[in-house]
Amino acid sequence: MAHATTKITPKVFIVSMFTAEGTAWYGLPEFNLLEQNIAVPGFSPLFPQAHCTLDGSICHLVTGEGEINAASTMAALVYSPIFNLTQTYFFVAGIGGISPKRGTLGSATFARFAVHVGLQYEFDAREKPADWPTGYVPQGSYAPNQYPLTLYGTEVYELNDDLRQAVIRMAQTATLLDDPLVQEYRANYASNPEFAPGAASPSVVACDTATSDTFWTGAVLAEAFENTTTLFTNGSAVYCTTQQEDNATLAVLLRGAVSELVDFARVIVMRTGSNFDRQYDGQTAVANRFAMPSAGFALSVQNILLAGLPVVTGIVSGWDATFREGVKPSHYVGDIYASLGGTPDFGPMSAK
Ligand SMILES: *[C@@H]1O[C@H](CO)[C@@H](O)[C@H](O)[C@H]1NC(C)=O
Ligand SMILES: *[C@@H]1O[C@H](CO)[C@@H](O)[C@H](O)[C@H]1NC(C)=O
Ligand SMILES: *[C@@H]1O[C@H](CO)[C@@H](O)[C@H](O)[C@H]1NC(C)=O
Ligand SMILES: *[C@@H]1O[C@H](CO)[C@@H](O)[C@H](O)[C@H]1NC(C)=O
């Protein structure tokens, strides 16, 4: 155990959301995260400990699933006196839904934008006006696809693209796994040229992520949230993966950065595809959600480790040369309110 007055100062903190994502990182020859097991007040009752290597250079936690668990656990970490996180790289590494327009089951995606698409009014489809394409309406506005006039501040987080490109190069050194049952399923997407990435084999992709506690599924909602992603980021974000935590995690890290406890330019969000966000042509939305081979889930968990391990070891081995100093972003990073300074390239505070 570290001496009580010595803070653990990780180079990389891996963030998982549930058990299968977490155990992927245990039992490796490269490093042993179970050398230090540290109870952190405020962590989930299901996942009460942070786990670190003996030297504290690599740590890991499991937040629990959904926005509330992600925000609570990350806040407990950021304000914990046990850790010094000022130079730490936060590596959110989870599975997610994936758009067949961008990738496939087992693809590893790295995001520049995280968009909180769930933050909207919702009308049931049976009660919405017939000419609305969706029952989702941004808060403070009066129809789908109007820019939200009521902002909560968590709508959009923009991450460091220069760091993202550096870690994508590391991830691309990995050979991702594939699976025969998954190959068979994804072949159904080949009939629609727009879904060519969904029918191809898994790869490392630069594309963005959308958060909502509601696990949406099916072509209509996928298109509605694709539109929301475009709207909230002034067309910059590439809708690609879907998950239930990232904006909550990023909201906490952004507040931590305002207090100078963490560096928001050191956050990486990777999501591997575990299920398609929409059906293939001729299939129903319900069949897509419930008939997908569970091999897709297994593959996405295995590829977290395959794509993520070179990122973790790359940051640690490149610490003195590059990562202690940091990879400076060449563009705006932060939230819609410019809480960290600068001028956002999205939202009402952006220059036209
Ligand atoms: C945290 O770590 C940084 C970098 O090693 C160091 O400069 C700083 O003094 C540390 N802060 C605390 C409170 O230990
Ligand atoms: C959620 O976070 C993503 C980046 O991870 C950002 O692009 C997106 O704009 C955020 N959405 C909201 C609503 O905060
Ligand atoms: C998405 O936006 C496009 C272009 O504005 C529009 O034609 C379509 O109806 C929208 N779809 C949904 C589901 O909101
Ligand atoms: C982005 O969209 C918002 C809302 O329509 C607008 O206020 C802002 O000026 C736009 N920014 C850019 C860079 O187009």
Coordinates of C-alpha atoms and ligand atoms in Angstrom, one line a residue:
M1 CA 0.0 0.0 0.0
A2 CA 1.1 3.5 -0.7
H3 CA 2.0 5.6 2.4
A4 CA -1.0 7.6 3.5
T5 CA 0.6 10.9 2.6
T6 CA 1.7 9.7 -0.8
K7 CA -0.9 10.1 -3.4
I8 CA -1.3 7.5 -6.2
T9 CA -0.4 9.4 -9.4
P10 CA -1.6 7.2 -12.4
K11 CA -0.4 7.8 -15.9
V12 CA -3.5 6.0 -17.3
F13 CA -6.9 5.4 -15.6
I14 CA -9.0 2.9 -17.4
V15 CA -12.8 3.4 -17.0
S16 CA -15.1 0.5 -17.5
M17 CA -18.9 0.5 -17.0
F18 CA -19.7 -3.1 -16.0
T19 CA -18.2 -6.4 -15.1
A20 CA -17.4 -7.9 -18.5
E21 CA -15.8 -4.7 -19.7
G22 CA -13.7 -4.6 -16.5
T23 CA -12.5 -8.2 -16.2
A24 CA -11.1 -7.9 -19.8
W25 CA -8.2 -6.0 -18.2
Y26 CA -7.3 -8.6 -15.6
G27 CA -4.8 -11.5 -15.8
L28 CA -2.6 -9.9 -18.4
P29 CA 1.1 -10.5 -18.8
E30 CA 1.7 -6.8 -19.5
F31 CA 0.5 -5.5 -16.1
N32 CA -1.4 -6.6 -13.0
L33 CA -4.2 -4.2 -12.0
L34 CA -5.0 -6.3 -8.9
E35 CA -1.7 -5.5 -7.1
Q36 CA -3.4 -2.6 -5.3
N37 CA -7.1 -2.8 -4.4
I38 CA -8.3 0.5 -2.9
A39 CA -11.7 1.1 -1.5
V40 CA -12.9 4.6 -2.6
P41 CA -15.8 6.2 -0.7
G42 CA -18.6 7.1 -3.1
F43 CA -17.9 4.2 -5.6
S44 CA -20.7 1.9 -6.6
P45 CA -21.7 -0.8 -4.0
L46 CA -21.2 -3.3 -6.8
F47 CA -17.7 -2.0 -7.7
P48 CA -16.3 -0.4 -4.5
Q49 CA -12.6 -0.5 -5.3
A50 CA -10.2 1.1 -7.7
H51 CA -7.5 -1.3 -8.9
C52 CA -3.9 -0.2 -9.6
T53 CA -0.5 -1.7 -10.5
L54 CA 2.0 -1.7 -7.6
D55 CA 3.7 1.5 -8.9
G56 CA 0.3 3.2 -9.4
S57 CA 1.1 4.0 -13.0
I58 CA -2.0 2.2 -14.4
C59 CA -5.3 2.2 -12.5
H60 CA -8.8 0.9 -13.3
L61 CA -12.4 1.3 -12.0
V62 CA -15.9 0.1 -12.9
T63 CA -18.5 2.9 -12.7
G64 CA -21.7 0.8 -12.9
E65 CA -24.0 1.4 -15.9
G66 CA -26.1 4.4 -16.8
E67 CA -25.6 8.1 -16.4
I68 CA -26.2 8.3 -12.7
N69 CA -23.6 5.6 -11.8
A70 CA -21.1 7.0 -14.2
A71 CA -21.3 10.5 -12.8
S72 CA -21.4 9.4 -9.1
T73 CA -18.4 7.1 -9.4
M74 CA -16.3 9.6 -11.4
A75 CA -17.1 12.4 -9.0
A76 CA -16.0 10.2 -6.1
L77 CA -12.7 9.5 -8.0
V78 CA -12.0 13.1 -9.0
Y79 CA -12.5 14.5 -5.5
S80 CA -10.8 11.6 -3.7
P81 CA -7.7 12.5 -1.6
I82 CA -6.2 9.1 -2.5
F83 CA -5.2 10.1 -6.1
N84 CA -3.3 12.9 -7.9
L85 CA -5.0 13.0 -11.3
T86 CA -3.5 16.2 -12.7
Q87 CA -1.5 14.4 -15.4
T88 CA -3.6 11.3 -15.8
Y89 CA -5.0 10.0 -19.1
F90 CA -8.6 8.9 -18.6
F91 CA -9.4 6.0 -21.0
V92 CA -13.1 5.3 -21.1
A93 CA -13.2 1.9 -22.8
G94 CA -16.6 0.3 -23.2
I95 CA -18.9 -1.4 -25.6
G96 CA -21.8 0.3 -27.3
G97 CA -24.4 0.2 -30.1
I98 CA -23.0 1.1 -33.5
S99 CA -24.4 2.6 -36.7
P100 CA -23.9 0.3 -39.7
K101 CA -23.1 3.5 -41.6
R102 CA -19.8 3.8 -39.6
G103 CA -18.7 0.4 -38.4
T104 CA -19.7 -3.1 -37.3
L105 CA -19.8 -5.5 -34.4
G106 CA -16.4 -5.6 -32.9
S107 CA -15.2 -2.3 -34.4
A108 CA -13.2 0.0 -32.0
T109 CA -14.3 3.6 -32.3
F110 CA -12.6 6.7 -30.9
A111 CA -14.7 9.8 -30.3
R112 CA -14.0 13.5 -30.6
F113 CA -17.5 14.5 -29.7
A114 CA -19.9 13.1 -27.1
V115 CA -23.5 14.2 -27.5
H116 CA -26.2 14.0 -24.9
V117 CA -29.0 13.1 -27.3
G118 CA -31.4 11.9 -24.6
L119 CA -31.7 15.5 -23.3
Q120 CA -35.0 16.3 -25.1
Y121 CA -38.8 16.4 -24.7
E122 CA -40.3 13.1 -25.8
F123 CA -43.8 12.7 -27.3
D124 CA -45.1 9.2 -27.8
A125 CA -45.2 8.4 -31.6
R126 CA -49.0 8.0 -31.4
E127 CA -49.5 11.5 -30.0
K128 CA -47.1 13.5 -32.1
P129 CA -48.2 15.6 -35.1
A130 CA -48.4 13.5 -38.2
D131 CA -45.8 15.6 -40.0
W132 CA -43.1 15.3 -37.4
P133 CA -40.5 12.7 -38.3
T134 CA -39.9 11.9 -34.6
G135 CA -41.4 12.5 -31.1
Y136 CA -38.2 14.0 -29.8
V137 CA -38.0 17.8 -29.5
P138 CA -34.9 19.6 -28.1
Q139 CA -35.7 21.3 -24.8
G140 CA -36.9 24.9 -25.1
S141 CA -37.8 24.5 -28.7
Y142 CA -41.2 23.7 -30.4
A143 CA -40.5 21.1 -33.1
P144 CA -38.0 18.3 -33.9
N145 CA -34.6 19.5 -35.1
Q146 CA -34.9 23.1 -33.7
Y147 CA -31.8 24.1 -31.8
P148 CA -32.4 23.7 -28.0
L149 CA -33.0 27.0 -26.2
T150 CA -32.9 25.5 -22.8
L151 CA -29.3 24.3 -22.3
Y152 CA -28.1 22.1 -19.4
G153 CA -24.5 22.4 -20.3
T154 CA -24.0 18.7 -20.8
E155 CA -25.2 18.7 -24.4
V156 CA -21.9 18.3 -26.1
Y157 CA -18.3 17.6 -25.0
E158 CA -15.5 18.0 -27.4
L159 CA -12.3 16.0 -26.7
N160 CA -8.7 16.4 -27.9
D161 CA -8.6 15.3 -31.5
D162 CA -4.7 15.4 -31.6
L163 CA -4.6 12.9 -28.7
R164 CA -7.3 10.9 -30.4
Q165 CA -5.3 10.6 -33.7
A166 CA -2.2 9.6 -31.6
V167 CA -4.1 6.8 -29.8
I168 CA -5.8 5.6 -33.0
R169 CA -2.4 5.0 -34.5
M170 CA -1.6 2.9 -31.4
A171 CA -4.9 1.0 -31.6
Q172 CA -4.3 0.3 -35.3
T173 CA -1.3 -1.8 -34.5
A174 CA -3.7 -4.4 -33.0
T175 CA -5.3 -7.2 -34.9
L176 CA -9.0 -7.2 -34.0
L177 CA -10.9 -10.4 -33.5
D178 CA -13.7 -11.5 -35.8
D179 CA -16.3 -14.3 -35.4
P180 CA -18.1 -16.6 -37.9
L181 CA -21.6 -16.0 -36.4
V182 CA -21.0 -12.3 -36.4
Q183 CA -19.8 -12.4 -40.0
E184 CA -23.0 -14.2 -41.0
Y185 CA -25.2 -11.6 -39.2
R186 CA -23.5 -8.6 -40.6
A187 CA -23.6 -9.9 -44.2
N188 CA -27.3 -8.9 -44.1
Y189 CA -26.3 -5.3 -44.1
A190 CA -24.5 -5.6 -47.5
S191 CA -27.7 -5.2 -49.5
N192 CA -27.8 -1.4 -48.6
P193 CA -24.7 0.5 -49.9
E194 CA -25.1 3.0 -47.0
F195 CA -24.4 0.1 -44.6
A196 CA -21.2 -1.1 -46.3
P197 CA -19.2 -0.4 -43.1
G198 CA -21.7 -2.6 -41.1
A199 CA -21.1 -5.5 -43.5
A200 CA -17.3 -5.1 -43.5
S201 CA -14.9 -6.7 -41.0
P202 CA -14.1 -4.9 -37.6
S203 CA -11.6 -2.1 -37.7
V204 CA -10.5 1.0 -35.8
V205 CA -12.7 4.0 -36.7
A206 CA -12.7 7.7 -35.8
C207 CA -16.3 8.6 -35.1
D208 CA -18.4 10.0 -32.3
T209 CA -20.7 8.8 -29.6
A210 CA -24.2 9.6 -28.3
T211 CA -25.4 9.2 -24.7
S212 CA -28.9 8.4 -23.3
D213 CA -30.1 6.4 -20.3
T214 CA -32.7 5.1 -22.7
F215 CA -31.3 2.3 -24.8
W216 CA -32.8 3.4 -28.1
T217 CA -32.9 1.0 -31.0
G218 CA -34.4 0.8 -34.5
A219 CA -34.0 2.9 -37.7
V220 CA -36.4 5.7 -36.8
L221 CA -34.9 6.6 -33.4
A222 CA -31.4 6.0 -34.8
E223 CA -32.1 8.6 -37.5
A224 CA -33.7 11.0 -35.0
F225 CA -30.6 10.9 -32.7
E226 CA -28.3 11.1 -35.7
N227 CA -30.1 14.4 -36.5
T228 CA -29.8 15.5 -32.9
T229 CA -26.0 14.8 -33.0
T230 CA -25.7 16.9 -36.1
L231 CA -27.8 19.7 -34.6
F232 CA -26.1 20.0 -31.2
T233 CA -22.6 20.1 -32.8
N234 CA -23.4 22.3 -35.8
G235 CA -22.8 19.4 -38.1
S236 CA -19.3 18.6 -36.7
A237 CA -19.9 15.2 -35.0
V238 CA -20.2 11.9 -36.8
Y239 CA -23.0 9.9 -35.2
C240 CA -21.6 6.4 -34.8
T241 CA -21.9 4.7 -31.4
T242 CA -24.5 4.8 -28.7
Q243 CA -24.1 4.3 -24.9
Q244 CA -25.5 5.2 -21.5
E245 CA -22.6 6.9 -19.7
D246 CA -20.1 9.0 -21.6
N247 CA -21.6 12.5 -21.2
A248 CA -22.0 11.9 -17.5
T249 CA -18.3 10.8 -17.2
L250 CA -17.3 13.8 -19.3
A251 CA -19.4 16.2 -17.3
V252 CA -17.6 15.2 -14.1
L253 CA -14.1 15.4 -15.7
L254 CA -15.0 18.8 -17.1
R255 CA -15.9 20.1 -13.6
G256 CA -12.8 18.5 -12.3
A257 CA -10.8 20.3 -14.9
V258 CA -12.4 23.6 -13.9
S259 CA -11.0 22.9 -10.4
E260 CA -7.6 22.0 -12.0
L261 CA -7.8 18.4 -10.6
V262 CA -7.7 16.8 -14.0
D263 CA -6.7 17.9 -17.6
F264 CA -9.6 17.7 -19.9
A265 CA -7.2 17.4 -22.9
R266 CA -6.2 14.0 -21.6
V267 CA -9.5 12.1 -22.0
I268 CA -10.0 9.3 -24.5
V269 CA -13.4 7.7 -25.3
M270 CA -13.3 4.3 -27.0
R271 CA -16.4 2.3 -27.7
T272 CA -16.4 -1.1 -29.4
G273 CA -19.6 -2.2 -31.4
S274 CA -21.6 -4.8 -29.6
N275 CA -25.0 -4.4 -31.3
F276 CA -26.3 -2.5 -34.4
D277 CA -28.4 0.6 -33.5
R278 CA -30.8 -0.2 -36.3
Q279 CA -32.1 -3.2 -38.4
Y280 CA -31.0 -4.2 -41.8
D281 CA -33.4 -3.7 -44.8
G282 CA -36.3 -6.1 -44.5
Q283 CA -35.8 -6.9 -40.8
T284 CA -37.9 -5.5 -38.0
A285 CA -36.4 -3.3 -35.3
V286 CA -37.5 -5.8 -32.6
A287 CA -35.8 -8.7 -34.5
N288 CA -32.6 -6.7 -34.7
R289 CA -32.6 -6.0 -30.9
F290 CA -33.4 -9.5 -29.8
A291 CA -32.1 -11.8 -32.5
M292 CA -28.6 -10.4 -32.7
P293 CA -26.0 -13.1 -32.0
S294 CA -24.5 -12.8 -28.5
A295 CA -21.2 -13.4 -30.2
G296 CA -21.4 -9.7 -31.1
F297 CA -21.2 -8.8 -27.4
A298 CA -18.4 -11.3 -26.7
L299 CA -16.4 -9.9 -29.7
S300 CA -16.9 -6.3 -28.5
V301 CA -15.5 -7.1 -25.1
Q302 CA -12.5 -9.0 -26.5
N303 CA -11.8 -6.1 -28.9
I304 CA -11.8 -3.6 -26.0
L305 CA -8.6 -5.3 -24.8
L306 CA -7.1 -5.8 -28.2
A307 CA -7.6 -2.2 -29.3
G308 CA -7.1 -0.7 -25.9
L309 CA -3.9 -2.5 -24.7
P310 CA -1.6 -0.7 -27.2
V311 CA -3.2 2.6 -26.1
V312 CA -2.4 1.9 -22.4
T313 CA 1.1 0.6 -23.0
G314 CA 1.8 3.3 -25.6
I315 CA 1.0 6.1 -23.2
V316 CA 3.1 4.5 -20.4
S317 CA 6.1 3.8 -22.7
G318 CA 5.9 7.2 -24.4
W319 CA 5.5 9.0 -21.0
D320 CA 8.9 10.7 -20.9
A321 CA 9.0 11.5 -24.6
T322 CA 5.4 12.8 -25.1
F323 CA 2.7 12.1 -22.6
R324 CA 4.0 13.6 -19.4
E325 CA 4.0 17.0 -21.2
G326 CA 0.8 16.1 -23.0
V327 CA -0.5 16.3 -26.6
K328 CA -1.7 19.9 -27.1
P329 CA -5.1 20.1 -28.8
S330 CA -5.0 22.3 -31.9
H331 CA -8.7 23.1 -31.5
Y332 CA -11.4 23.9 -28.9
V333 CA -11.9 21.3 -26.2
G334 CA -14.6 21.5 -23.5
D335 CA -18.4 22.0 -23.1
I336 CA -21.1 24.2 -24.7
Y337 CA -20.5 27.0 -22.1
A338 CA -16.7 27.3 -22.6
S339 CA -16.2 26.6 -18.9
L340 CA -12.5 25.9 -19.6
G341 CA -12.1 29.1 -21.7
G342 CA -11.7 29.4 -25.5
T343 CA -14.4 29.7 -28.1
P344 CA -16.5 26.6 -28.8
D345 CA -16.9 25.5 -32.4
F346 CA -20.5 24.4 -31.7
G347 CA -23.5 25.9 -30.0
P348 CA -24.7 29.4 -29.3
M349 CA -21.3 30.7 -28.0
S350 CA -19.5 29.6 -31.2
A351 CA -18.5 32.2 -33.8
K352 CA -20.6 32.0 -37.0
Ligands
LIG1 C1 0.4 16.0 -8.5 O1 1.3 15.5 -9.5 C2 2.0 16.5 -10.2 C3 2.8 15.9 -11.3 O2 3.6 14.8 -10.8 C4 2.8 17.4 -9.2 O3 3.5 18.4 -9.9 C5 1.9 17.9 -8.2 O4 2.7 18.6 -7.2 C6 1.1 16.9 -7.5 N1 0.1 17.5 -6.6 C7 -0.1 17.0 -5.4 C8 -1.2 17.7 -4.6 O5 0.4 16.0 -4.9
LIG2 C1 -21.7 14.2 -24.8 O1 -20.3 14.0 -25.0 C2 -19.8 14.0 -26.3 C3 -18.4 13.7 -26.4 O2 -18.0 12.6 -25.7 C4 -20.1 15.3 -27.0 O3 -19.7 15.3 -28.3 C5 -21.5 15.6 -26.9 O4 -21.7 16.9 -27.4 C6 -22.0 15.5 -25.4 N1 -23.4 15.7 -25.5 C7 -23.9 16.5 -24.6 C8 -25.4 16.6 -24.8 O5 -23.3 16.9 -23.7
LIG3 C1 -33.7 13.7 -40.0 O1 -33.3 14.9 -40.7 C2 -33.6 14.8 -42.1 C3 -33.0 16.0 -42.8 O2 -33.4 17.2 -42.2 C4 -35.1 14.7 -42.2 O3 -35.5 14.5 -43.6 C5 -35.6 13.4 -41.5 O4 -37.0 13.4 -41.5 C6 -35.1 13.5 -40.0 N1 -35.5 12.2 -39.4 C7 -36.0 12.1 -38.2 C8 -36.3 10.7 -37.7 O5 -36.1 13.0 -37.4
LIG4 C1 -24.1 26.8 -34.2 O1 -25.5 26.8 -34.1 C2 -26.0 27.7 -33.1 C3 -27.4 27.5 -33.0 O2 -28.1 27.6 -34.2 C4 -25.6 29.1 -33.5 O3 -26.0 30.0 -32.5 C5 -24.1 29.2 -33.7 O4 -23.7 30.5 -34.2 C6 -23.6 28.1 -34.7 N1 -22.2 28.2 -34.8 C7 -21.5 28.0 -36.0 C8 -20.0 28.0 -35.9 O5 -22.1 27.8 -37.0

